[in-house]
PDB file of N, CA and C in Angstrom:
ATOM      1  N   UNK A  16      96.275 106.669  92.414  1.00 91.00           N
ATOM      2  CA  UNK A  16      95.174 106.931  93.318  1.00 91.00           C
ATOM      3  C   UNK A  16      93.960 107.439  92.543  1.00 91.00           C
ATOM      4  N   UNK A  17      94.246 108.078  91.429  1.00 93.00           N
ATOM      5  CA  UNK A  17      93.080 108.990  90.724  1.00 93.00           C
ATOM      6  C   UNK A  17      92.084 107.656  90.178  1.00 93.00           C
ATOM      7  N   UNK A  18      92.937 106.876  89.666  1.00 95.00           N
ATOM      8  CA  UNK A  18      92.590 106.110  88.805  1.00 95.00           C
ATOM      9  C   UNK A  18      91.489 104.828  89.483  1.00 95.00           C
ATOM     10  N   UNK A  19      91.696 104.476  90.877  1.00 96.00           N
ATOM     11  CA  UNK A  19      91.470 103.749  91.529  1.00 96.00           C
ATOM     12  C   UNK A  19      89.609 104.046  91.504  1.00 96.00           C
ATOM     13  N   UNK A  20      89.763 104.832  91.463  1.00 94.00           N
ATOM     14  CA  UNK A  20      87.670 105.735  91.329  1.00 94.00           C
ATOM     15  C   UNK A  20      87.037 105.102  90.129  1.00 94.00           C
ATOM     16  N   UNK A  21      88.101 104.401  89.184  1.00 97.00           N
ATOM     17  CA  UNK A  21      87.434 104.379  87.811  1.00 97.00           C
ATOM     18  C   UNK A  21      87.175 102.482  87.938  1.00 97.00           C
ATOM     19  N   UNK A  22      87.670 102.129  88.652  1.00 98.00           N
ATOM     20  CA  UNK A  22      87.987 100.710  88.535  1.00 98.00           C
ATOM     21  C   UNK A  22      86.139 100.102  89.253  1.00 98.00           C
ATOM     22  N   UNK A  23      85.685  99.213  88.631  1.00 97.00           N
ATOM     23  CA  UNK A  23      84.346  98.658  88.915  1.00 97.00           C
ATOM     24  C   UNK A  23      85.115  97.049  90.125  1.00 97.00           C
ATOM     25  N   UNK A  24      84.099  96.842  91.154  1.00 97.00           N
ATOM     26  CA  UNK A  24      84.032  95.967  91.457  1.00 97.00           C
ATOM     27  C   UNK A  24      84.420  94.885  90.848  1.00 97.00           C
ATOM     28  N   UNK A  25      86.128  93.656  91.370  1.00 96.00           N
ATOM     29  CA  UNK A  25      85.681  92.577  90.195  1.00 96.00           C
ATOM     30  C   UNK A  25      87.351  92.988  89.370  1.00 96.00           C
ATOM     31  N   UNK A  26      87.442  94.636  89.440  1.00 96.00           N
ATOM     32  CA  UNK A  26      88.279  94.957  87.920  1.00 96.00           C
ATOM     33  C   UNK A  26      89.715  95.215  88.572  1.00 96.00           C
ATOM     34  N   UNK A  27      90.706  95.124  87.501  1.00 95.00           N
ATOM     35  CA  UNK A  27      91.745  95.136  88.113  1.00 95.00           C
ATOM     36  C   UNK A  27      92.896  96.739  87.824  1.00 95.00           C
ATOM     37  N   UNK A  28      93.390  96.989  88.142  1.00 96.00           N
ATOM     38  CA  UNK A  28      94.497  98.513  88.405  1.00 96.00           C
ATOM     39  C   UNK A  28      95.846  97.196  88.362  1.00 96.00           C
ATOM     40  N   UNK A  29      96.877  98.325  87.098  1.00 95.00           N
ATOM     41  CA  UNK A  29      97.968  97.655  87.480  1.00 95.00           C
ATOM     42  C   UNK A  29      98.370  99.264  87.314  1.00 95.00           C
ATOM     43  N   UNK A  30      99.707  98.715  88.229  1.00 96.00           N
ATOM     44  CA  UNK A  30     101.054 100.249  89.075  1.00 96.00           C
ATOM     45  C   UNK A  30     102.150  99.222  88.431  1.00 96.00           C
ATOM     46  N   UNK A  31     102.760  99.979  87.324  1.00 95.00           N
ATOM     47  CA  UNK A  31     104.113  99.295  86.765  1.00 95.00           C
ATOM     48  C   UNK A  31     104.906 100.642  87.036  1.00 95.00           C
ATOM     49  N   UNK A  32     106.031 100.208  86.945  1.00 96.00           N
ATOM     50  CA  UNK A  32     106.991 101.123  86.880  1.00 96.00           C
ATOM     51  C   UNK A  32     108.245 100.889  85.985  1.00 96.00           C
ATOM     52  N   UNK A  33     108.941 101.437  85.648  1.00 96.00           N
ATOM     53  CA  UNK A  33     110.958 100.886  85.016  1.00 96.00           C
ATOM     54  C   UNK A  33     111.425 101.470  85.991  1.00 96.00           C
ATOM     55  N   UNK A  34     111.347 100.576  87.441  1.00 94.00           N
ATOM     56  CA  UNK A  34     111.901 100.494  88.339  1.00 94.00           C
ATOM     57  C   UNK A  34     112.705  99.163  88.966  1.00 94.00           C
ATOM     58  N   UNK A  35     113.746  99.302  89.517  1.00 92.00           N
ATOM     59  CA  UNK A  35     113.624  98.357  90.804  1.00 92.00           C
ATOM     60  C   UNK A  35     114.077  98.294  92.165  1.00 92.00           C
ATOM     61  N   UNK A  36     113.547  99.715  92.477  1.00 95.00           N
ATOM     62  CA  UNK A  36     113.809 100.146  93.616  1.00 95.00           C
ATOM     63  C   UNK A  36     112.670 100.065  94.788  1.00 95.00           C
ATOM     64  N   UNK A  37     112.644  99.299  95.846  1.00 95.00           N
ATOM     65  CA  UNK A  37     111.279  98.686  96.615  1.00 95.00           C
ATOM     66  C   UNK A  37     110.709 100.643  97.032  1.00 95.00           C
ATOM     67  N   UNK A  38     111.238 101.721  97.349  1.00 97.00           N
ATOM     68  CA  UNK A  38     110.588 102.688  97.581  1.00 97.00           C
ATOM     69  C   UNK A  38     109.622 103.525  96.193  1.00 97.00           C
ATOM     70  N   UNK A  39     109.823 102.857  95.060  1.00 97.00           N
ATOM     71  CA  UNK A  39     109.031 103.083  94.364  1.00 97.00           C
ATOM     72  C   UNK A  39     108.097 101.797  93.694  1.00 97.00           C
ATOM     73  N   UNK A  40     108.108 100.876  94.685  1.00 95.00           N
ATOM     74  CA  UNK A  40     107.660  99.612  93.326  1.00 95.00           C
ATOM     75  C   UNK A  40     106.431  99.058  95.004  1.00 95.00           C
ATOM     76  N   UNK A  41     107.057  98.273  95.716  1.00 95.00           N
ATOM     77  CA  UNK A  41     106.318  97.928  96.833  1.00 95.00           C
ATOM     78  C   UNK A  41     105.732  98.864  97.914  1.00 95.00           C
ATOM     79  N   UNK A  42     106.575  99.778  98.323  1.00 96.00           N
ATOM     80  CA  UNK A  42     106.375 100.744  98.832  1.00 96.00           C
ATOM     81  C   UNK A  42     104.826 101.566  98.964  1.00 96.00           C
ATOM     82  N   UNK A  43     104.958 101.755  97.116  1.00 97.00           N
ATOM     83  CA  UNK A  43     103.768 102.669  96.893  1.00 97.00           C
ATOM     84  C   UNK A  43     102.792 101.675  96.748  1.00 97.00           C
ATOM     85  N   UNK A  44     102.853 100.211  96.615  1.00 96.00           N
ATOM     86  CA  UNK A  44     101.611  99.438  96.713  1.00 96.00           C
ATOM     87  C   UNK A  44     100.949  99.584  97.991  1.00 96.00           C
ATOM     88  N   UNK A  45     101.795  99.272  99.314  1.00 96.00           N
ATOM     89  CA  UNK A  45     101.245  99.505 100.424  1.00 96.00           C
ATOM     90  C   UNK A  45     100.735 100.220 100.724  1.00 96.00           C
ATOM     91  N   UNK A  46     101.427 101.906 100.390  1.00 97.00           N
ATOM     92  CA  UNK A  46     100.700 103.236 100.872  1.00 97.00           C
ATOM     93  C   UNK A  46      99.358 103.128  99.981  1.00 97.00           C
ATOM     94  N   UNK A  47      99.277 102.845  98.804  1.00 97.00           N
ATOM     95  CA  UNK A  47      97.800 102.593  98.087  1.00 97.00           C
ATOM     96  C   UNK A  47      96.938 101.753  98.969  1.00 97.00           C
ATOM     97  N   UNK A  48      97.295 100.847  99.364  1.00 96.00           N
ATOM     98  CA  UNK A  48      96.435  99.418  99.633  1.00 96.00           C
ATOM     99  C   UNK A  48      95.855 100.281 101.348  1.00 96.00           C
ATOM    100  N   UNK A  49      96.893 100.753 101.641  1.00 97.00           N
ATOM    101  CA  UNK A  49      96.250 101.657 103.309  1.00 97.00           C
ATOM    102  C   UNK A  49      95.293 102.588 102.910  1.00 97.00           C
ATOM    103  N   UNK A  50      95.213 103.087 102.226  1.00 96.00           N
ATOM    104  CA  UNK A  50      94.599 104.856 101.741  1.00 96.00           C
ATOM    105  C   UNK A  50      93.305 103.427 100.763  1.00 96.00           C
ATOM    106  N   UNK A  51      93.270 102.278 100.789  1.00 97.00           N
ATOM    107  CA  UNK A  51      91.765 101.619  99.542  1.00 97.00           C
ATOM    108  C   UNK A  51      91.987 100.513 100.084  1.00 97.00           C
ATOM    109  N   UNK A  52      91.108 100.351 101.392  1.00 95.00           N
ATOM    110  CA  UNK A  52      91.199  99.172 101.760  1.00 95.00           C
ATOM    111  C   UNK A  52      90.227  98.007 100.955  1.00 95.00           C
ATOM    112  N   UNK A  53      89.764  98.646  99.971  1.00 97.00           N
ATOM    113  CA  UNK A  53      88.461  97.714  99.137  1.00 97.00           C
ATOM    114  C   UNK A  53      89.477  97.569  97.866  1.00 97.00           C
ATOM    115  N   UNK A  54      90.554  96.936  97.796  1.00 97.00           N
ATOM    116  CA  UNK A  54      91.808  96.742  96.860  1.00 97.00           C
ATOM    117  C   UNK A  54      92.655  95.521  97.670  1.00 97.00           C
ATOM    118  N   UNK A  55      93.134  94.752  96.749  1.00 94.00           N
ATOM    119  CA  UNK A  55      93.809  93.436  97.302  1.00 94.00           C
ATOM    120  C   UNK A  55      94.981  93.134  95.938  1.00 94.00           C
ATOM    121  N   UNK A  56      95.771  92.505  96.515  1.00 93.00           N
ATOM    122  CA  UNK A  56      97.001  92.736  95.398  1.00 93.00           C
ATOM    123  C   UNK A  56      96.459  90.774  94.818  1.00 93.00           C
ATOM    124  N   UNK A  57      96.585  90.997  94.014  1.00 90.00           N
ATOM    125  CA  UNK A  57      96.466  89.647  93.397  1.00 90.00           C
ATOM    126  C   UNK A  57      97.806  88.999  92.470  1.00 90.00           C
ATOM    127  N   UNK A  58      97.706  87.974  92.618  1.00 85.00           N
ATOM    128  CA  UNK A  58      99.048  86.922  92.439  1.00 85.00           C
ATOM    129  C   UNK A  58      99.166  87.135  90.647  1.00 85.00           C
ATOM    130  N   UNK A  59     100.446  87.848  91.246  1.00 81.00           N
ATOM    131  CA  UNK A  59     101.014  88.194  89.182  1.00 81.00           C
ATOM    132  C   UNK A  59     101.141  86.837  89.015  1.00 81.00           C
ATOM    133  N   UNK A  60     101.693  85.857  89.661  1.00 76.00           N
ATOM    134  CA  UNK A  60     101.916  84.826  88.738  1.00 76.00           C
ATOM    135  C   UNK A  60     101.028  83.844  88.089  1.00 76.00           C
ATOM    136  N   UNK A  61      99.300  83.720  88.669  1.00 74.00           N
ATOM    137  CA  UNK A  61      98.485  83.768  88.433  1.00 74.00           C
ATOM    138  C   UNK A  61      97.975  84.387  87.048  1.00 74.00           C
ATOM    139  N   UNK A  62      98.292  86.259  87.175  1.00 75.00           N
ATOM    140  CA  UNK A  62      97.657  86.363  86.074  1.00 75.00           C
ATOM    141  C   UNK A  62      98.398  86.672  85.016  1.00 75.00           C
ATOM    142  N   UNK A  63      99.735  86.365  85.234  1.00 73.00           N
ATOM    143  CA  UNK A  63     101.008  86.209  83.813  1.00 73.00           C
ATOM    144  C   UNK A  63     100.408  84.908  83.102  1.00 73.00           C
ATOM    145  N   UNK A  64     100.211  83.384  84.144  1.00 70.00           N
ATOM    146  CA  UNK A  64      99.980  82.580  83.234  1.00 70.00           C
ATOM    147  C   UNK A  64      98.829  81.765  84.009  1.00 70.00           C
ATOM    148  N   UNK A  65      97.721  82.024  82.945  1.00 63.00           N
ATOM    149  CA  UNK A  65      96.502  81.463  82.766  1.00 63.00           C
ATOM    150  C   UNK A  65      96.075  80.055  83.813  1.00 63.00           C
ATOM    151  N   UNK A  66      97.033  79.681  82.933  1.00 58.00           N
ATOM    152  CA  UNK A  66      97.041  77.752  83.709  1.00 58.00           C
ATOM    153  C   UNK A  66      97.803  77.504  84.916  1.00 58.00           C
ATOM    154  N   UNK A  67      98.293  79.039  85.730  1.00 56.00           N
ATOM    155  CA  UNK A  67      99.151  78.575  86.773  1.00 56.00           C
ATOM    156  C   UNK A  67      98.492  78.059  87.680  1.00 56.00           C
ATOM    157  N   UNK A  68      99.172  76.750  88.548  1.00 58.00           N
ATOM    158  CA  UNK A  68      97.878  76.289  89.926  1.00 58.00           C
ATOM    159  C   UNK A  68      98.720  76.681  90.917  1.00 58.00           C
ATOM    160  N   UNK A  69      99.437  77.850  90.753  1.00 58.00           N
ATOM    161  CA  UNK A  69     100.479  78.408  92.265  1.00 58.00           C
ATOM    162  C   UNK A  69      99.177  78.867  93.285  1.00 58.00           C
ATOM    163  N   UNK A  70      99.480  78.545  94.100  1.00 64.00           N
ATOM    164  CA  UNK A  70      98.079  78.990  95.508  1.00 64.00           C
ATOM    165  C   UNK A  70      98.572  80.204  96.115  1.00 64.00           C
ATOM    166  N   UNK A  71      98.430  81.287  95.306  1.00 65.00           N
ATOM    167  CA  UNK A  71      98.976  82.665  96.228  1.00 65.00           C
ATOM    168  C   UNK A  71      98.335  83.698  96.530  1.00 65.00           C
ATOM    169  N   UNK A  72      96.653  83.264  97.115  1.00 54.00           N
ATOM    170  CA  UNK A  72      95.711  84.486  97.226  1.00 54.00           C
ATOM    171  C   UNK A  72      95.750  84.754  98.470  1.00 54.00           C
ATOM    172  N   UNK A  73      96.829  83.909  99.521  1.00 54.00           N
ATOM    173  CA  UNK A  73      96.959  84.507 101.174  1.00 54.00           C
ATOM    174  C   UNK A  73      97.492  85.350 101.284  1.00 54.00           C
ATOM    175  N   UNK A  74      97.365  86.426 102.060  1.00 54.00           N
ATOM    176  CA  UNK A  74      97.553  87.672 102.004  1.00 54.00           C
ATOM    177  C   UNK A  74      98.692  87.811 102.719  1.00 54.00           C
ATOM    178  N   UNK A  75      99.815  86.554 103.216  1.00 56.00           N
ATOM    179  CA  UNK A  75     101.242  86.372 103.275  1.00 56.00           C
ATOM    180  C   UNK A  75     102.293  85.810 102.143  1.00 56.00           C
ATOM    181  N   UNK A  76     101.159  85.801 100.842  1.00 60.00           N
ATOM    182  CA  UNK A  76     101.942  85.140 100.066  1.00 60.00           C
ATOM    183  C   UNK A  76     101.485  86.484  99.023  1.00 60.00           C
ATOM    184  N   UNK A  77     101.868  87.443  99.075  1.00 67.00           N
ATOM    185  CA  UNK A  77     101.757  88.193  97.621  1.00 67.00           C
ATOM    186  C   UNK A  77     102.907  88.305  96.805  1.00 67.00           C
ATOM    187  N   UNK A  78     102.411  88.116  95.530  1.00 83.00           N
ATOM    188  CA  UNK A  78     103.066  87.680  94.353  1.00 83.00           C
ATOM    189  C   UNK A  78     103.581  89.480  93.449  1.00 83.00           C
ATOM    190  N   UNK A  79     104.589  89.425  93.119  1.00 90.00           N
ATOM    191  CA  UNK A  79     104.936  90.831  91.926  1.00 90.00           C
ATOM    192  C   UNK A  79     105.172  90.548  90.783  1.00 90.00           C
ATOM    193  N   UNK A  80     105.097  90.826  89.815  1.00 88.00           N
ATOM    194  CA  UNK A  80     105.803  90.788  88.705  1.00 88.00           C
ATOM    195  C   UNK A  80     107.298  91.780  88.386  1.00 88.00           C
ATOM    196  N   UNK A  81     108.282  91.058  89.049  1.00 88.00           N
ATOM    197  CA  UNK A  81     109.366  91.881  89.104  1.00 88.00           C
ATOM    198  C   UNK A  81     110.349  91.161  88.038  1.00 88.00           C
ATOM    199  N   UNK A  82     111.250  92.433  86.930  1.00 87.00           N
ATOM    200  CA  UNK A  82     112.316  91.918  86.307  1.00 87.00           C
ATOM    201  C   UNK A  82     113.481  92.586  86.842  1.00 87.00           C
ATOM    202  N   UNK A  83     114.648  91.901  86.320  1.00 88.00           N
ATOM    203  CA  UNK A  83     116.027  92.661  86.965  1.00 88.00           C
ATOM    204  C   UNK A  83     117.228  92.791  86.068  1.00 88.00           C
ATOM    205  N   UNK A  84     118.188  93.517  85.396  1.00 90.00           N
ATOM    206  CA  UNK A  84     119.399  93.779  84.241  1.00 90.00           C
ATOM    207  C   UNK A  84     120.424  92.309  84.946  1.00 90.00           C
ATOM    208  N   UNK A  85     120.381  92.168  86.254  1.00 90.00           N
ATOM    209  CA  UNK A  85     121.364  91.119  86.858  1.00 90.00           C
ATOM    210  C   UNK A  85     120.512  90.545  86.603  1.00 90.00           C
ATOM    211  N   UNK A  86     119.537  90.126  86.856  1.00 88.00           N
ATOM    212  CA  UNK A  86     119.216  88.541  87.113  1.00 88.00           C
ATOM    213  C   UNK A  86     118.572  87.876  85.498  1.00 88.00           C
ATOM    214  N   UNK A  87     117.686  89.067  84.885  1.00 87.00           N
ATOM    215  CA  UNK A  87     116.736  88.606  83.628  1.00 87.00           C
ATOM    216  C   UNK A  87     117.803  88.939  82.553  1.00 87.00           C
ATOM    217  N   UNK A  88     118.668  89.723  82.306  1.00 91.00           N
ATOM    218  CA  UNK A  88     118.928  90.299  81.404  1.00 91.00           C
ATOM    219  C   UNK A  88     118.558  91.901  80.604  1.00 91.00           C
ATOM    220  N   UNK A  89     117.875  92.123  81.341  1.00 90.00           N
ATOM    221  CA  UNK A  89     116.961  93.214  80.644  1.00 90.00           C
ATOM    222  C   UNK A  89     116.301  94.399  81.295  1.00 90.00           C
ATOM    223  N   UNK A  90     115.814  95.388  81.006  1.00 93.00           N
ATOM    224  CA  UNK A  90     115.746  96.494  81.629  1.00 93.00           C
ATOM    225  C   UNK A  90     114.944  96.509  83.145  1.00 93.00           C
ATOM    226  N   UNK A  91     115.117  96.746  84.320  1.00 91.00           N
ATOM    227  CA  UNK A  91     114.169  96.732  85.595  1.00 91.00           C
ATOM    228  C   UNK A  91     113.003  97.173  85.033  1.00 91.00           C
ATOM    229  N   UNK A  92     112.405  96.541  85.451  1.00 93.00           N
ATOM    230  CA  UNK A  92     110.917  96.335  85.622  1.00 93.00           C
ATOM    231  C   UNK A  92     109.625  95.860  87.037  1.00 93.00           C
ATOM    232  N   UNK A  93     108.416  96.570  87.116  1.00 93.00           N
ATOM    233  CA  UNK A  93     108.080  96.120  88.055  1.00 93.00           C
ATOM    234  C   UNK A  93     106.117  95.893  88.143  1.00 93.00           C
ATOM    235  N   UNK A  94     105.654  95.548  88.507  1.00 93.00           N
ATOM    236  CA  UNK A  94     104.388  95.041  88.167  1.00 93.00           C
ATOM    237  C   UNK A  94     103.560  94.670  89.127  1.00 93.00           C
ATOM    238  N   UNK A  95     102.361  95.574  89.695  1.00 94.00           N
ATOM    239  CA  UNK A  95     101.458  94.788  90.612  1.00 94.00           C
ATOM    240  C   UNK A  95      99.924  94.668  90.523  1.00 94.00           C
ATOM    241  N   UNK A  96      98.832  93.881  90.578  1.00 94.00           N
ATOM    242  CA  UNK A  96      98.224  93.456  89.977  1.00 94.00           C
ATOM    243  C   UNK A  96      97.004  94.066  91.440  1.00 94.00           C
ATOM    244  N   UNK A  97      96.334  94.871  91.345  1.00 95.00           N
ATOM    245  CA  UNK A  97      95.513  95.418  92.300  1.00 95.00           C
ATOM    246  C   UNK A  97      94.429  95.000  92.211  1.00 95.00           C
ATOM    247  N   UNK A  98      93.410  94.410  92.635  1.00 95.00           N
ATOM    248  CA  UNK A  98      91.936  94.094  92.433  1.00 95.00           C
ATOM    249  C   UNK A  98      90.752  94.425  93.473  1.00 95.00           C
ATOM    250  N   UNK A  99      90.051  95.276  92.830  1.00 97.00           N
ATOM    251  CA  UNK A  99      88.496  96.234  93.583  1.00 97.00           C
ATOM    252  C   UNK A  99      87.724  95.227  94.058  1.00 97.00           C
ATOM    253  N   UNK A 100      87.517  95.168  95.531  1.00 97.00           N
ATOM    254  CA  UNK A 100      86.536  94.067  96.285  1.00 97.00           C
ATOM    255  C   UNK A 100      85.291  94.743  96.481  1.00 97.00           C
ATOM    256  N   UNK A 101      84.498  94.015  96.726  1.00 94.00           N
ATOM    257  CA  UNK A 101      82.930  94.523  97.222  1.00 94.00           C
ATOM    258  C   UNK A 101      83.210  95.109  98.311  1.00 94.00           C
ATOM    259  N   UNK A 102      82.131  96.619  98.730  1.00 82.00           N
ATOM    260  CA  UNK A 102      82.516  97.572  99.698  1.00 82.00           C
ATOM    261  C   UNK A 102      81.558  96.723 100.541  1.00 82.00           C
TER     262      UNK A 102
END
């Protein structure tokens, strides 16, 4: 939340965690996104890879950057990609 003051129009806030528990990973995106309504979650998969043409800027299609020890191999992980709109 502190951090959200520093971000310019345009710029982006990422909330990672070594989590993968939705009350600390999605959870706290929402309670952010209620408390800054001039913030929009933007499509990790988008900005993992450059050249992606995935269409996920509808605001029923938001995208995470989530890893998992079952599924990836490797430590939980979690990733969301916040972006400052014009007030």
């Amino acid at each position: 939340q502190s951090a959200a003051r520093l971000v310019k129009v345009g710029g982006r806030l990422i909330y990672a965690t070594c989590s993968i528990f939705k009350d600390e990973n999605e959870t706290q995106v929402e309670k952010f996104l209620t408390l800054n309504n001039n913030f929009r979650v933007v499509c990790a998969q988008k900005v993992w890879d450059k050249n992606s043409t995935v269409e996920c800027d509808d605001a029923n299609n938001v995208s995470y950057f989530c890893v998992t020890p079952h599924e990836d191999g490797v430590d939980g992980f979690f990733a969301a990609v916040l972006e400052r709109l014009p007030t």
